[in-house]
Structure formats: structure tokens, C-alpha cells
JSON list of C-alpha atoms in Angstrom, two decimals:
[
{"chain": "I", "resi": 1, "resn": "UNK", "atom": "CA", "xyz": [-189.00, -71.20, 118.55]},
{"chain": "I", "resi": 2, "resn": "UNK", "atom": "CA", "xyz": [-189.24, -73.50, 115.61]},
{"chain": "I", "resi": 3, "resn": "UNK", "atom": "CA", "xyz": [-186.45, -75.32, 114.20]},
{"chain": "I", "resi": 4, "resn": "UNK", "atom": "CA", "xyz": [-184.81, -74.78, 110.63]},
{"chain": "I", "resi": 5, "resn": "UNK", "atom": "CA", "xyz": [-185.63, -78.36, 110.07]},
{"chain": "I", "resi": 6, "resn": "UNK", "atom": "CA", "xyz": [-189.16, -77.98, 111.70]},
{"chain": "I", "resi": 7, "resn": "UNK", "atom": "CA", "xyz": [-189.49, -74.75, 109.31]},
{"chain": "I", "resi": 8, "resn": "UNK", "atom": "CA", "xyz": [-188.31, -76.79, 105.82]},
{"chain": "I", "resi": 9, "resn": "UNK", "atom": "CA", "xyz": [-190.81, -79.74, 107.08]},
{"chain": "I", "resi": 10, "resn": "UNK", "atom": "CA", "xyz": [-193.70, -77.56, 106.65]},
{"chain": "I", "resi": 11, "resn": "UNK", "atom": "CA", "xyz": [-192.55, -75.63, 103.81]},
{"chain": "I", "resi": 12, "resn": "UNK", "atom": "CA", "xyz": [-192.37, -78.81, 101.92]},
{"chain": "I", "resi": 13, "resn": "UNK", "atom": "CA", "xyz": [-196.00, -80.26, 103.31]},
{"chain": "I", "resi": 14, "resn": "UNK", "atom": "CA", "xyz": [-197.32, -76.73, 102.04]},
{"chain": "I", "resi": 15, "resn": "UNK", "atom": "CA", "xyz": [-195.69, -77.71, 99.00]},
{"chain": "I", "resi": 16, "resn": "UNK", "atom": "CA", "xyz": [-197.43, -80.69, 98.52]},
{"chain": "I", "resi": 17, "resn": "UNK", "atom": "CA", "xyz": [-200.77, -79.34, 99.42]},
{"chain": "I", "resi": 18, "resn": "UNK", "atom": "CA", "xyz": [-200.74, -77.15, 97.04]},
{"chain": "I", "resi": 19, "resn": "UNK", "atom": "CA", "xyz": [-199.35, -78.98, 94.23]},
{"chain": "I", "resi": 20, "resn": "UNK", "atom": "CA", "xyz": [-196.37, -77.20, 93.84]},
{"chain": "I", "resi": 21, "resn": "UNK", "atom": "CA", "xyz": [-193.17, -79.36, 91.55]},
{"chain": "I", "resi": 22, "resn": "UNK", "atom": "CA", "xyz": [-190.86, -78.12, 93.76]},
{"chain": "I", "resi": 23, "resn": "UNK", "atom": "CA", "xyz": [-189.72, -79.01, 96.93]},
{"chain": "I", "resi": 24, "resn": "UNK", "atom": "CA", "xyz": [-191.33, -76.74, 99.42]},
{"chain": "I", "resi": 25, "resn": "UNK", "atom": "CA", "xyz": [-192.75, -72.94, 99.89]},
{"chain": "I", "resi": 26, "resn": "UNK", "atom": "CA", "xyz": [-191.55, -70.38, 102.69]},
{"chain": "I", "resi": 27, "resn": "UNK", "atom": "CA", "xyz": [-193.32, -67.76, 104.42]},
{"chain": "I", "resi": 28, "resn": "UNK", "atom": "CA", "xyz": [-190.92, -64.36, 104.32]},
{"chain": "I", "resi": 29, "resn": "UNK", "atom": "CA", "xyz": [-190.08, -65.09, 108.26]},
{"chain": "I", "resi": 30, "resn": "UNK", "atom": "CA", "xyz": [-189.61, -68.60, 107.28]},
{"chain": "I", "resi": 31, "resn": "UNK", "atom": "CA", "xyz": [-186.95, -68.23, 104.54]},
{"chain": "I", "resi": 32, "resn": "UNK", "atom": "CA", "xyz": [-185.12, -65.28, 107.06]},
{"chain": "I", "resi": 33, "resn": "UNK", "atom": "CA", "xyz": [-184.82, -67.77, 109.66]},
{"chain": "I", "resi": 34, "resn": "UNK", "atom": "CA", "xyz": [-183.31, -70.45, 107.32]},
{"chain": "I", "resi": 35, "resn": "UNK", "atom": "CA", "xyz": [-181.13, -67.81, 106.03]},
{"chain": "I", "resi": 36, "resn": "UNK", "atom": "CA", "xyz": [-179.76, -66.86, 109.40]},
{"chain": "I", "resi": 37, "resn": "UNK", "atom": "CA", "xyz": [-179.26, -70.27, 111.04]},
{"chain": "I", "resi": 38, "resn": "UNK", "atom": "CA", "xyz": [-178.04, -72.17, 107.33]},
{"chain": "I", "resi": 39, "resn": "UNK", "atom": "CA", "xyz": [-175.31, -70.97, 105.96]},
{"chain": "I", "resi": 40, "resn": "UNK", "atom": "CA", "xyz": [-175.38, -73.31, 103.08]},
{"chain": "I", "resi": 41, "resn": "UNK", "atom": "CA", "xyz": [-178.92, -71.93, 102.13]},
{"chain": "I", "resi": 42, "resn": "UNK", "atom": "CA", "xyz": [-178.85, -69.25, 99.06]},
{"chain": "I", "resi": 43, "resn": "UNK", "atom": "CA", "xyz": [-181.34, -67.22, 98.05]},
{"chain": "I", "resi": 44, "resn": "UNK", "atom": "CA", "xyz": [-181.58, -65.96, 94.70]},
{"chain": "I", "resi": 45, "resn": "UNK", "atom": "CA", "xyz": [-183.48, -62.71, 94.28]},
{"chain": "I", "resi": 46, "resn": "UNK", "atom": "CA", "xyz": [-184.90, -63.24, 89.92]},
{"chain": "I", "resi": 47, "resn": "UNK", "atom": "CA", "xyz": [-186.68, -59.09, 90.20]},
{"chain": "I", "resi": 48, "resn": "UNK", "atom": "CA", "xyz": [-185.80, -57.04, 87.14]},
{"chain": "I", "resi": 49, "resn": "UNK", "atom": "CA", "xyz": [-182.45, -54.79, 87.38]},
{"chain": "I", "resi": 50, "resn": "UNK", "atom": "CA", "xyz": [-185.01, -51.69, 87.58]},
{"chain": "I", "resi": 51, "resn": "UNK", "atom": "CA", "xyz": [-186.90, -53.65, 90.67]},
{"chain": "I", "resi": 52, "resn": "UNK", "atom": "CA", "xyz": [-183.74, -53.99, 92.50]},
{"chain": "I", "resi": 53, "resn": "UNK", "atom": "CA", "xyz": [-182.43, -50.37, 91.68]},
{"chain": "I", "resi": 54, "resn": "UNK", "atom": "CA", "xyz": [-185.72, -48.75, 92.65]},
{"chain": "I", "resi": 55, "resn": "UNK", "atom": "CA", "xyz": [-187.99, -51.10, 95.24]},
{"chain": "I", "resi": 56, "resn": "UNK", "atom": "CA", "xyz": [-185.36, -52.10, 97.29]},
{"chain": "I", "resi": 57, "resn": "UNK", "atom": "CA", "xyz": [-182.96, -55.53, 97.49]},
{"chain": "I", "resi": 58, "resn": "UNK", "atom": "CA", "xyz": [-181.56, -58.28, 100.24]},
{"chain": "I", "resi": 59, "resn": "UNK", "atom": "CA", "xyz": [-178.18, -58.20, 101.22]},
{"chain": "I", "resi": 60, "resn": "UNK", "atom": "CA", "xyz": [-176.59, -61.25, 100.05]},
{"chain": "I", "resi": 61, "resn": "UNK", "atom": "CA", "xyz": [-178.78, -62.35, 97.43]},
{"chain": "I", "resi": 62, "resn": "UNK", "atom": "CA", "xyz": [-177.66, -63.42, 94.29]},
{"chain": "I", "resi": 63, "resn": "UNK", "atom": "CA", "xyz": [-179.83, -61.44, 91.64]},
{"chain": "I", "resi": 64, "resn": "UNK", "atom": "CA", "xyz": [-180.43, -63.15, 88.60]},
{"chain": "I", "resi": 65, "resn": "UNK", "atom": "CA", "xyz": [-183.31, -61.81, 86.23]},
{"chain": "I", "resi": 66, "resn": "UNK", "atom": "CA", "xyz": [-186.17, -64.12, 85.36]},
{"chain": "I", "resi": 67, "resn": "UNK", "atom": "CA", "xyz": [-187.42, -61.63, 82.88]},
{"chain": "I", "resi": 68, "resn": "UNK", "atom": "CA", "xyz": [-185.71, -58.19, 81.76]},
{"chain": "I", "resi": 69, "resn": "UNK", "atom": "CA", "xyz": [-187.22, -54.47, 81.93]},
{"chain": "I", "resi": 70, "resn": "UNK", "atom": "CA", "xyz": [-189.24, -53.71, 80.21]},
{"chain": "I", "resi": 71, "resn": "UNK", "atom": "CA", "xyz": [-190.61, -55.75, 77.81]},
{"chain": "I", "resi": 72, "resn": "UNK", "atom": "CA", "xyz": [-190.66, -58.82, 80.78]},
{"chain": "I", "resi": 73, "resn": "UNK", "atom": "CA", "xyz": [-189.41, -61.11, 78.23]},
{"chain": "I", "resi": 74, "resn": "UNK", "atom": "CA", "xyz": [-187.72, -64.41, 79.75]},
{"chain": "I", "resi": 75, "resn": "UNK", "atom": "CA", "xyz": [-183.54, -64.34, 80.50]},
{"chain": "I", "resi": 76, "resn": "UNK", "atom": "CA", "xyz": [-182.63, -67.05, 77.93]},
{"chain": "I", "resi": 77, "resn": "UNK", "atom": "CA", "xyz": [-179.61, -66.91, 80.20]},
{"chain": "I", "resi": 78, "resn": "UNK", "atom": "CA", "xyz": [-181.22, -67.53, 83.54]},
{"chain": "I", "resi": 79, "resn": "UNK", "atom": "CA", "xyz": [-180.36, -71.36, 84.23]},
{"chain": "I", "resi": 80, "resn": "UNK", "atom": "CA", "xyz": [-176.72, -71.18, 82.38]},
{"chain": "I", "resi": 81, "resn": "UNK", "atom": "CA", "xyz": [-176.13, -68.06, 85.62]},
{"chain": "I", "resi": 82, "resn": "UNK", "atom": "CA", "xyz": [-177.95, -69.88, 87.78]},
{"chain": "I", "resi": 83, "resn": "UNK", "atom": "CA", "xyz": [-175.56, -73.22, 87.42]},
{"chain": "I", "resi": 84, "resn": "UNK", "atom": "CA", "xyz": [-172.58, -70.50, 87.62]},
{"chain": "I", "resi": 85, "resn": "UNK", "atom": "CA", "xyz": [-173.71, -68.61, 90.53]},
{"chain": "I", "resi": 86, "resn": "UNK", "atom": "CA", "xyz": [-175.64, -71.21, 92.64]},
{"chain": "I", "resi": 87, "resn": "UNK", "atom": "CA", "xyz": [-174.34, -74.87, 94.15]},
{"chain": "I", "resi": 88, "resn": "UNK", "atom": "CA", "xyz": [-176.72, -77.22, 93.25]},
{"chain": "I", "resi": 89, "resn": "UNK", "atom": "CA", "xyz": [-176.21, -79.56, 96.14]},
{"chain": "I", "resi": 90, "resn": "UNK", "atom": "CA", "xyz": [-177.18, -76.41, 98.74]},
{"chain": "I", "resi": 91, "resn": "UNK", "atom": "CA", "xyz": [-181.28, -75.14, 99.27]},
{"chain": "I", "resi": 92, "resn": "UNK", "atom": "CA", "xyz": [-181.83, -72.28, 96.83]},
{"chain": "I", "resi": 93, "resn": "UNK", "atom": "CA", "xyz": [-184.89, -69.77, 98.21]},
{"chain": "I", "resi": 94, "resn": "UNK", "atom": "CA", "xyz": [-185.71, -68.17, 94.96]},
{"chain": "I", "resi": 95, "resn": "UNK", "atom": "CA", "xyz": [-187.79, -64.71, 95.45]},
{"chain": "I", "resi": 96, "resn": "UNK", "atom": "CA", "xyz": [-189.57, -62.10, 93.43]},
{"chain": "I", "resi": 97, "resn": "UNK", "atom": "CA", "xyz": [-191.97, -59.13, 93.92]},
{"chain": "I", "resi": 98, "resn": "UNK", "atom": "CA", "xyz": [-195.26, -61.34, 94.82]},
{"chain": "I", "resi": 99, "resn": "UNK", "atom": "CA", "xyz": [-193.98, -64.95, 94.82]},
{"chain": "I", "resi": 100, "resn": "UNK", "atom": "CA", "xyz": [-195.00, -66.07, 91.04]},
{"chain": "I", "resi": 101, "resn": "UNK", "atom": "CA", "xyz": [-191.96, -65.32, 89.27]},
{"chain": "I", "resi": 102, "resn": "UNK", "atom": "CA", "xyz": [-189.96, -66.98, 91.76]},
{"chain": "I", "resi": 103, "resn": "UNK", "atom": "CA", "xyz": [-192.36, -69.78, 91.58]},
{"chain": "I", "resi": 104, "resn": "UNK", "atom": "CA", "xyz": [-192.00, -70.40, 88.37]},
{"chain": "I", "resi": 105, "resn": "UNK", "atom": "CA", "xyz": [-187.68, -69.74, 88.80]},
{"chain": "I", "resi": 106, "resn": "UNK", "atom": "CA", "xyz": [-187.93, -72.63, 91.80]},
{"chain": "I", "resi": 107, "resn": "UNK", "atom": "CA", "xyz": [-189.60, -74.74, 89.48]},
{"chain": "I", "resi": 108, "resn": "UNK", "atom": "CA", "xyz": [-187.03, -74.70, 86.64]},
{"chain": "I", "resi": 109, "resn": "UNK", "atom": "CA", "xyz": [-184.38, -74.97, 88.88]},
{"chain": "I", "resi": 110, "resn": "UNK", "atom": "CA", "xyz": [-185.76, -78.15, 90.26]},
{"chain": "I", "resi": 111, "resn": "UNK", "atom": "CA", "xyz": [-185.91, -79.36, 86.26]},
{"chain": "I", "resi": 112, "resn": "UNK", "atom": "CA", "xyz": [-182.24, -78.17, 86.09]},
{"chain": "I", "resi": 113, "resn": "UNK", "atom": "CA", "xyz": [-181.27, -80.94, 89.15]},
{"chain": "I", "resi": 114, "resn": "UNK", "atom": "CA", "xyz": [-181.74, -77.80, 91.69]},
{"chain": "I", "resi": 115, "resn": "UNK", "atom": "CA", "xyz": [-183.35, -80.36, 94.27]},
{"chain": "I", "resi": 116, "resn": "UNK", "atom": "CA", "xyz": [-183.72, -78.34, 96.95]},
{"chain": "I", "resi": 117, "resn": "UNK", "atom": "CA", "xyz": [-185.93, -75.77, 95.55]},
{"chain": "I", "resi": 118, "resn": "UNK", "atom": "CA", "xyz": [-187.82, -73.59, 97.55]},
{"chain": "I", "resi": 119, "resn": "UNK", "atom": "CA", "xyz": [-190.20, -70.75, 96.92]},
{"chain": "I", "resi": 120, "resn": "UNK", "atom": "CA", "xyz": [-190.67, -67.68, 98.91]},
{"chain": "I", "resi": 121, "resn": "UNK", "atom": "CA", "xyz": [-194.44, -66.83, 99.54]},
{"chain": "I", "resi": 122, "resn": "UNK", "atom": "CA", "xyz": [-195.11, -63.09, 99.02]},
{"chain": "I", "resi": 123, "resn": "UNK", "atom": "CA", "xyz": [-192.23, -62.29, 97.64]},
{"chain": "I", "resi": 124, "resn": "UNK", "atom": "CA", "xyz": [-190.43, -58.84, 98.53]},
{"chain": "I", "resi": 125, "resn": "UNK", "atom": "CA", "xyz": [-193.38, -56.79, 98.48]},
{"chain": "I", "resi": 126, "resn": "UNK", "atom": "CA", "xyz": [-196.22, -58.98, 98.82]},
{"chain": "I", "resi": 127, "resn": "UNK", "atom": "CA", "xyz": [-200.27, -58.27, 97.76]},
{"chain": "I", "resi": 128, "resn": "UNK", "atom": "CA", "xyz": [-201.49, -55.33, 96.99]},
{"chain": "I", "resi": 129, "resn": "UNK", "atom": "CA", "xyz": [-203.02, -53.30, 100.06]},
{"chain": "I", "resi": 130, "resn": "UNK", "atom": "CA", "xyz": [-206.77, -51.33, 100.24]},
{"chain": "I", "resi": 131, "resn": "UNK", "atom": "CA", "xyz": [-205.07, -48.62, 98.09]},
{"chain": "I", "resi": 132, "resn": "UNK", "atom": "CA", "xyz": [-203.38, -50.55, 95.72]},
{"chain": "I", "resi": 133, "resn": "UNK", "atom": "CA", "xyz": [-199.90, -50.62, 97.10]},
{"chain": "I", "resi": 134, "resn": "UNK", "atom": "CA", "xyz": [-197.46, -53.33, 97.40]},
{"chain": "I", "resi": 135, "resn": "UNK", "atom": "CA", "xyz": [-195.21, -53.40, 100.17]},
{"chain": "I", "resi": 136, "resn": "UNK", "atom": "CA", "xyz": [-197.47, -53.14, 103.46]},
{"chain": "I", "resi": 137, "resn": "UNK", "atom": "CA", "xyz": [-199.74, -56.16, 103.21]},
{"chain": "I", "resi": 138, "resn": "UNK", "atom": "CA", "xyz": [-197.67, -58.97, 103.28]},
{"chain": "I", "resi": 139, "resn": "UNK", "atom": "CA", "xyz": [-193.80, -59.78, 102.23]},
{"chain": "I", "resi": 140, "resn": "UNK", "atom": "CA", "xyz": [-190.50, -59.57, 103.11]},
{"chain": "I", "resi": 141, "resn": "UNK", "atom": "CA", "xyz": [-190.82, -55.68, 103.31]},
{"chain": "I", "resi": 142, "resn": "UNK", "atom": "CA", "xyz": [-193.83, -55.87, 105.20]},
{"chain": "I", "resi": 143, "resn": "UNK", "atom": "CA", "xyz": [-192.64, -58.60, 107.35]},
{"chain": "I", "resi": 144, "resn": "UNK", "atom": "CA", "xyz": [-189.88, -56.28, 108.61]},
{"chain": "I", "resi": 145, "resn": "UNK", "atom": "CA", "xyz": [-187.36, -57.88, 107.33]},
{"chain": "I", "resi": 146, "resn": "UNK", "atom": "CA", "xyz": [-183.93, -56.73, 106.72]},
{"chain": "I", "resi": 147, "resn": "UNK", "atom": "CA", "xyz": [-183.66, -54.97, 103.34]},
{"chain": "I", "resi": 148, "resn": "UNK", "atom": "CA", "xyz": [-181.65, -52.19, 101.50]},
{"chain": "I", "resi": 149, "resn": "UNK", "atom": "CA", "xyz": [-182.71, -48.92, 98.92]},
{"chain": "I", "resi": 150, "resn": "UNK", "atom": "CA", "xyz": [-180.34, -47.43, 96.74]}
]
């Protein structure tokens, strides 16, 4: 089994290779195992309020919007609870539905002095399968990871 500093080494080498301006990118497995074996490590879930009501959410996350329901404009708040919510000194594993929001989130976090930025690949439900369906492909969800539905 790899270790959580084994793990973070290649998240950040993926990083680089693909040009990312944060510090590294996590595979759903990955960011689970750093979760379990860092206690320091937060992971902030940026879905919409209606996402997290009716997909599903991750115990423990913090859940700060990126971009409100519906119109999916940006949370002019969304650094200012970020900074409130979030220790800037600790790894932050942002995540979203398919890994771009939270992409973009890790990367103004890491403008905002967040230095240890990572993103989480996938996201909560992943790609889209052979019938157009999120959720089975790839992703936290898919990955079997632990997750809740109101």
C-alpha cells in the first residue's frame, strides 16, 4: 500500500504534467486515503446547495458554493468563507461534480495563499457513462467511496 506522502508526490507530478497552478491533482481513492490517514487534510466540497441536497454529499466536508443554483453565477463570497472555514497552513482537497469547478476553486485558493491546494480528479460523480449518466463511470461515487443522500 502506498504512502500518504507517496500518494501527494504523484498528485503533485500529475500536477505538473499537466500544467495545473496548483499544487497537485488526486484520484477519488487518492484524496480518501489522505483523508483517512491526515487528519489535518480538509476537503471542501464547492457543488451547488441543490447538488448536495439531491446527488448526494461527503461526511465531513466543508461545502462552500463555487457557483449558486440556478443561474451558476460565481459566490462573490467564496474565498472570504473559504479563509473562515478552512486553515490555510493545512492541504485543502477541493471537489465538485466532474473535477472542473473544483479545479478552478483549488486554483483560487492557491492565489488566496491556500498553498497546499489540491484538486480531486472526477469529482463526486465523475464522466458521463454510455447512457449519459454521471455517477457509474468514474468518481468518488463510482469509486465506492463513502458518501451520504438526503
Amino acid at each position: 500500500m502506498e504512502t500518504i506522502e507517496l500518494i501527494l508526490e504523484k498528485a503533485q507530478q500529475r500536477a505538473q504534467e499537466m500544467g495545473l497552478p496548483y499544487k497537485g491533482a488526486l484520484l477519488p481513492m487518492e484524496a480518501y486515503r489522505v483523508l483517512q490517514e491526515s487528519k489535518q487534510t480538509q476537503l471542501v466540497d464547492v457543488r451547488t446547495q441543490a447538488e448536495l441536497d439531491w446527488v448526494g454529499r461527503i461526511s465531513g466536508a466543508k461545502e462552500i458554493e463555487l457557483r449558486a443554483y440556478p443561474s451558476m453565477q460565481p459566490n462573490p463570497g467564496f474565498l472570504e468563507q473559504l479563509t473562515k472555514e478552512v486553515d490555510k497552513k493545512n492541504p485543502v482537497l477541493f471537489i465538485c461534480r466532474s473535477g472542473a469547478r473544483s479545479s478552478q476553486a483549488a486554483a483560487m485558493a492557491t492565489e488566496a495563499d491556500f498553498a497546499d491546494s489540491y484538486n480531486v480528479l472526477e469529482g463526486f460523480e465523475g464522466d458521463k457513462d454510455e447512457q449519459g449518466h454521471r455517477g457509474k463511470a468514474s468518481g468518488w461515487k463510482a469509486a465506492g467511496l463513502p458518501w451520504e443522500q438526503s
